[in-house]
Amino acid sequence: MKARSKAAPASVAKARVLLGILCSLALWPVVQRQLVTRFEIDPWKFAGFAMYATWTGTVVVPLEPAPGGGLTPMDETALPAFARDALHRFRRDRPALGKLLPPDELAQTLFAARPEIDGLVVAIQRMQLDPKTARIISTKQTRPFVREKAPESQ
């Protein structure tokens, strides 16, 4: 009868860990592709295996009511530093996180920076390479926001 080696359980555990890592690596491209498709995250982020197969770009523009009606781009140079920083962070993070990062917090920061406006729109344009035509296509999302009125005291 052979005596069992104490190294055998350790090597079995190592083999299971290695198998788990390999399975995760094998499944990640499928999961990451679904995140790119469903939530518009950047295919170049989060260890994306498709990063060399496509291109994306995102433009974010805050719009405010124009004096004569309609909308005009917000003068970002007139914003206080905290609002410019919030806009910069949103522009940096939105392409990577896509729809997982909604513009709601940015809008509230812009309202805090501009107390004289009652509404604004955050326009997000996403450009990507169309695999069927090999041309860049653009999708636009506009999110209107209305300042919440404080309840009147009685």
PDB file of C-alpha atoms in Angstrom:
ATOM      1  CA  MET A   1       0.000   0.000   0.000  1.00  0.00           C
ATOM      2  CA  LYS A   2       1.269   3.440  -0.931  1.00  0.00           C
ATOM      3  CA  ALA A   3       1.158   6.236   1.557  1.00  0.00           C
ATOM      4  CA  ARG A   4      -0.743   9.244   0.309  1.00  0.00           C
ATOM      5  CA  SER A   5       1.340  12.311  -0.182  1.00  0.00           C
ATOM      6  CA  LYS A   6       0.319  15.495   1.579  1.00  0.00           C
ATOM      7  CA  ALA A   7       1.197  17.413  -1.594  1.00  0.00           C
ATOM      8  CA  ALA A   8      -1.672  15.835  -3.536  1.00  0.00           C
ATOM      9  CA  PRO A   9      -4.487  17.940  -1.991  1.00  0.00           C
ATOM     10  CA  ALA A  10      -2.434  21.106  -2.490  1.00  0.00           C
ATOM     11  CA  SER A  11      -1.806  20.330  -6.155  1.00  0.00           C
ATOM     12  CA  VAL A  12      -5.508  19.545  -6.673  1.00  0.00           C
ATOM     13  CA  ALA A  13      -6.391  22.924  -5.157  1.00  0.00           C
ATOM     14  CA  LYS A  14      -3.863  24.670  -7.397  1.00  0.00           C
ATOM     15  CA  ALA A  15      -5.263  22.874 -10.431  1.00  0.00           C
ATOM     16  CA  ARG A  16      -8.798  23.995  -9.528  1.00  0.00           C
ATOM     17  CA  VAL A  17      -7.677  27.607  -9.094  1.00  0.00           C
ATOM     18  CA  LEU A  18      -5.857  27.477 -12.436  1.00  0.00           C
ATOM     19  CA  LEU A  19      -8.915  25.959 -14.113  1.00  0.00           C
ATOM     20  CA  GLY A  20     -11.101  28.706 -12.617  1.00  0.00           C
ATOM     21  CA  ILE A  21      -8.775  31.401 -13.946  1.00  0.00           C
ATOM     22  CA  LEU A  22      -8.683  29.818 -17.408  1.00  0.00           C
ATOM     23  CA  CYS A  23     -12.482  29.507 -17.513  1.00  0.00           C
ATOM     24  CA  SER A  24     -12.832  33.144 -16.467  1.00  0.00           C
ATOM     25  CA  LEU A  25     -10.442  34.248 -19.193  1.00  0.00           C
ATOM     26  CA  ALA A  26     -12.279  32.136 -21.746  1.00  0.00           C
ATOM     27  CA  LEU A  27     -15.687  33.562 -20.811  1.00  0.00           C
ATOM     28  CA  TRP A  28     -14.649  37.211 -20.311  1.00  0.00           C
ATOM     29  CA  PRO A  29     -14.760  38.183 -24.025  1.00  0.00           C
ATOM     30  CA  VAL A  30     -18.419  37.127 -24.189  1.00  0.00           C
ATOM     31  CA  VAL A  31     -19.291  39.013 -20.991  1.00  0.00           C
ATOM     32  CA  GLN A  32     -17.328  42.103 -22.022  1.00  0.00           C
ATOM     33  CA  ARG A  33     -18.970  42.131 -25.471  1.00  0.00           C
ATOM     34  CA  GLN A  34     -22.394  42.098 -23.829  1.00  0.00           C
ATOM     35  CA  LEU A  35     -21.372  45.035 -21.617  1.00  0.00           C
ATOM     36  CA  VAL A  36     -20.212  46.948 -24.701  1.00  0.00           C
ATOM     37  CA  THR A  37     -23.433  46.209 -26.579  1.00  0.00           C
ATOM     38  CA  ARG A  38     -25.912  46.708 -23.753  1.00  0.00           C
ATOM     39  CA  PHE A  39     -24.380  49.521 -21.705  1.00  0.00           C
ATOM     40  CA  GLU A  40     -22.198  51.195 -24.354  1.00  0.00           C
ATOM     41  CA  ILE A  41     -19.031  50.855 -22.295  1.00  0.00           C
ATOM     42  CA  ASP A  42     -15.762  51.479 -24.085  1.00  0.00           C
ATOM     43  CA  PRO A  43     -14.463  48.267 -25.727  1.00  0.00           C
ATOM     44  CA  TRP A  44     -10.937  49.466 -24.917  1.00  0.00           C
ATOM     45  CA  LYS A  45     -11.614  49.344 -21.162  1.00  0.00           C
ATOM     46  CA  PHE A  46     -11.996  46.492 -18.681  1.00  0.00           C
ATOM     47  CA  ALA A  47      -9.537  44.119 -20.388  1.00  0.00           C
ATOM     48  CA  GLY A  48     -11.498  44.238 -23.611  1.00  0.00           C
ATOM     49  CA  PHE A  49     -10.451  41.644 -26.116  1.00  0.00           C
ATOM     50  CA  ALA A  50     -12.330  43.514 -28.858  1.00  0.00           C
ATOM     51  CA  MET A  51     -10.359  46.689 -28.347  1.00  0.00           C
ATOM     52  CA  TYR A  52      -8.341  46.272 -31.519  1.00  0.00           C
ATOM     53  CA  ALA A  53     -11.402  45.575 -33.649  1.00  0.00           C
ATOM     54  CA  THR A  54     -13.372  48.779 -33.173  1.00  0.00           C
ATOM     55  CA  TRP A  55     -13.223  52.490 -32.427  1.00  0.00           C
ATOM     56  CA  THR A  56     -15.486  54.706 -30.341  1.00  0.00           C
ATOM     57  CA  GLY A  57     -15.600  58.347 -29.344  1.00  0.00           C
ATOM     58  CA  THR A  58     -17.871  60.348 -27.055  1.00  0.00           C
ATOM     59  CA  VAL A  59     -18.686  64.067 -26.928  1.00  0.00           C
ATOM     60  CA  VAL A  60     -20.550  65.594 -23.969  1.00  0.00           C
ATOM     61  CA  VAL A  61     -22.036  69.108 -24.210  1.00  0.00           C
ATOM     62  CA  PRO A  62     -24.145  70.804 -21.529  1.00  0.00           C
ATOM     63  CA  LEU A  63     -26.820  73.051 -23.079  1.00  0.00           C
ATOM     64  CA  GLU A  64     -28.784  75.856 -21.444  1.00  0.00           C
ATOM     65  CA  PRO A  65     -31.816  77.879 -22.541  1.00  0.00           C
ATOM     66  CA  ALA A  66     -30.885  80.632 -25.015  1.00  0.00           C
ATOM     67  CA  PRO A  67     -32.248  84.163 -24.436  1.00  0.00           C
ATOM     68  CA  GLY A  68     -34.280  84.124 -27.663  1.00  0.00           C
ATOM     69  CA  GLY A  69     -35.477  80.550 -27.206  1.00  0.00           C
ATOM     70  CA  GLY A  70     -33.915  77.220 -28.014  1.00  0.00           C
ATOM     71  CA  LEU A  71     -30.684  75.928 -26.526  1.00  0.00           C
ATOM     72  CA  THR A  72     -27.087  77.080 -26.578  1.00  0.00           C
ATOM     73  CA  PRO A  73     -23.891  75.429 -25.316  1.00  0.00           C
ATOM     74  CA  MET A  74     -23.093  76.407 -21.739  1.00  0.00           C
ATOM     75  CA  ASP A  75     -20.079  78.715 -21.345  1.00  0.00           C
ATOM     76  CA  GLU A  76     -17.775  76.304 -19.538  1.00  0.00           C
ATOM     77  CA  THR A  77     -15.158  78.984 -18.867  1.00  0.00           C
ATOM     78  CA  ALA A  78     -17.690  80.873 -16.717  1.00  0.00           C
ATOM     79  CA  LEU A  79     -18.402  77.834 -14.532  1.00  0.00           C
ATOM     80  CA  PRO A  80     -16.841  77.641 -11.066  1.00  0.00           C
ATOM     81  CA  ALA A  81     -13.971  75.183 -10.610  1.00  0.00           C
ATOM     82  CA  PHE A  82     -16.104  72.490  -8.924  1.00  0.00           C
ATOM     83  CA  ALA A  83     -18.513  72.397 -11.882  1.00  0.00           C
ATOM     84  CA  ARG A  84     -15.706  72.355 -14.480  1.00  0.00           C
ATOM     85  CA  ASP A  85     -14.108  69.478 -12.547  1.00  0.00           C
ATOM     86  CA  ALA A  86     -17.397  67.548 -12.478  1.00  0.00           C
ATOM     87  CA  LEU A  87     -17.835  68.070 -16.223  1.00  0.00           C
ATOM     88  CA  HIS A  88     -14.248  66.960 -16.861  1.00  0.00           C
ATOM     89  CA  ARG A  89     -14.732  63.806 -14.743  1.00  0.00           C
ATOM     90  CA  PHE A  90     -17.988  62.985 -16.550  1.00  0.00           C
ATOM     91  CA  ARG A  91     -16.335  63.445 -19.957  1.00  0.00           C
ATOM     92  CA  ARG A  92     -13.465  61.226 -18.837  1.00  0.00           C
ATOM     93  CA  ASP A  93     -15.590  58.460 -17.277  1.00  0.00           C
ATOM     94  CA  ARG A  94     -18.676  58.347 -19.518  1.00  0.00           C
ATOM     95  CA  PRO A  95     -16.918  56.777 -22.535  1.00  0.00           C
ATOM     96  CA  ALA A  96     -15.580  53.950 -20.372  1.00  0.00           C
ATOM     97  CA  LEU A  97     -18.742  53.342 -18.338  1.00  0.00           C
ATOM     98  CA  GLY A  98     -21.376  54.232 -20.937  1.00  0.00           C
ATOM     99  CA  LYS A  99     -24.947  54.067 -19.693  1.00  0.00           C
ATOM    100  CA  LEU A 100     -23.712  52.813 -16.326  1.00  0.00           C
ATOM    101  CA  LEU A 101     -22.849  56.478 -15.604  1.00  0.00           C
ATOM    102  CA  PRO A 102     -26.002  58.578 -16.094  1.00  0.00           C
ATOM    103  CA  PRO A 103     -25.678  62.396 -16.282  1.00  0.00           C
ATOM    104  CA  ASP A 104     -27.988  63.073 -13.308  1.00  0.00           C
ATOM    105  CA  GLU A 105     -25.231  63.981 -10.836  1.00  0.00           C
ATOM    106  CA  LEU A 106     -23.551  66.219 -13.427  1.00  0.00           C
ATOM    107  CA  ALA A 107     -26.843  68.061 -13.991  1.00  0.00           C
ATOM    108  CA  GLN A 108     -27.276  68.689 -10.265  1.00  0.00           C
ATOM    109  CA  THR A 109     -23.728  70.048 -10.063  1.00  0.00           C
ATOM    110  CA  LEU A 110     -24.395  72.357 -13.017  1.00  0.00           C
ATOM    111  CA  PHE A 111     -27.610  73.589 -11.361  1.00  0.00           C
ATOM    112  CA  ALA A 112     -25.606  74.342  -8.197  1.00  0.00           C
ATOM    113  CA  ALA A 113     -23.105  76.302 -10.287  1.00  0.00           C
ATOM    114  CA  ARG A 114     -25.771  78.192 -12.239  1.00  0.00           C
ATOM    115  CA  PRO A 115     -28.615  79.125  -9.832  1.00  0.00           C
ATOM    116  CA  GLU A 116     -30.216  81.455 -12.404  1.00  0.00           C
ATOM    117  CA  ILE A 117     -31.233  78.653 -14.825  1.00  0.00           C
ATOM    118  CA  ASP A 118     -34.288  76.461 -14.312  1.00  0.00           C
ATOM    119  CA  GLY A 119     -33.477  73.853 -16.943  1.00  0.00           C
ATOM    120  CA  LEU A 120     -30.639  72.359 -18.916  1.00  0.00           C
ATOM    121  CA  VAL A 121     -29.911  69.534 -21.317  1.00  0.00           C
ATOM    122  CA  VAL A 122     -26.935  67.200 -21.284  1.00  0.00           C
ATOM    123  CA  ALA A 123     -26.248  66.101 -24.859  1.00  0.00           C
ATOM    124  CA  ILE A 124     -24.127  62.985 -25.341  1.00  0.00           C
ATOM    125  CA  GLN A 125     -22.984  61.964 -28.801  1.00  0.00           C
ATOM    126  CA  ARG A 126     -21.386  58.547 -29.209  1.00  0.00           C
ATOM    127  CA  MET A 127     -19.530  57.721 -32.384  1.00  0.00           C
ATOM    128  CA  GLN A 128     -18.546  54.197 -33.312  1.00  0.00           C
ATOM    129  CA  LEU A 129     -17.389  52.121 -36.217  1.00  0.00           C
ATOM    130  CA  ASP A 130     -20.265  50.350 -37.945  1.00  0.00           C
ATOM    131  CA  PRO A 131     -19.126  46.781 -38.625  1.00  0.00           C
ATOM    132  CA  LYS A 132     -21.466  46.434 -41.620  1.00  0.00           C
ATOM    133  CA  THR A 133     -20.357  49.521 -43.536  1.00  0.00           C
ATOM    134  CA  ALA A 134     -16.944  50.277 -41.961  1.00  0.00           C
ATOM    135  CA  ARG A 135     -18.101  53.880 -41.513  1.00  0.00           C
ATOM    136  CA  ILE A 136     -18.409  55.924 -38.386  1.00  0.00           C
ATOM    137  CA  ILE A 137     -21.980  56.226 -37.181  1.00  0.00           C
ATOM    138  CA  SER A 138     -23.281  58.558 -34.525  1.00  0.00           C
ATOM    139  CA  THR A 139     -25.970  58.165 -31.903  1.00  0.00           C
ATOM    140  CA  LYS A 140     -27.159  61.108 -29.836  1.00  0.00           C
ATOM    141  CA  GLN A 141     -28.773  61.095 -26.460  1.00  0.00           C
ATOM    142  CA  THR A 142     -30.248  64.255 -24.981  1.00  0.00           C
ATOM    143  CA  ARG A 143     -31.302  64.288 -21.358  1.00  0.00           C
ATOM    144  CA  PRO A 144     -33.380  67.286 -20.256  1.00  0.00           C
ATOM    145  CA  PHE A 145     -33.281  68.304 -16.609  1.00  0.00           C
ATOM    146  CA  VAL A 146     -35.541  70.711 -14.716  1.00  0.00           C
ATOM    147  CA  ARG A 147     -34.439  72.299 -11.459  1.00  0.00           C
ATOM    148  CA  GLU A 148     -36.396  70.934  -8.529  1.00  0.00           C
ATOM    149  CA  LYS A 149     -38.246  73.723  -6.770  1.00  0.00           C
ATOM    150  CA  ALA A 150     -37.821  73.976  -3.020  1.00  0.00           C
ATOM    151  CA  PRO A 151     -41.098  73.535  -1.132  1.00  0.00           C
ATOM    152  CA  GLU A 152     -42.573  76.866  -0.148  1.00  0.00           C
ATOM    153  CA  SER A 153     -42.657  77.572   3.577  1.00  0.00           C
ATOM    154  CA  GLN A 154     -46.029  78.368   5.062  1.00  0.00           C
TER     155      GLN A 154
END
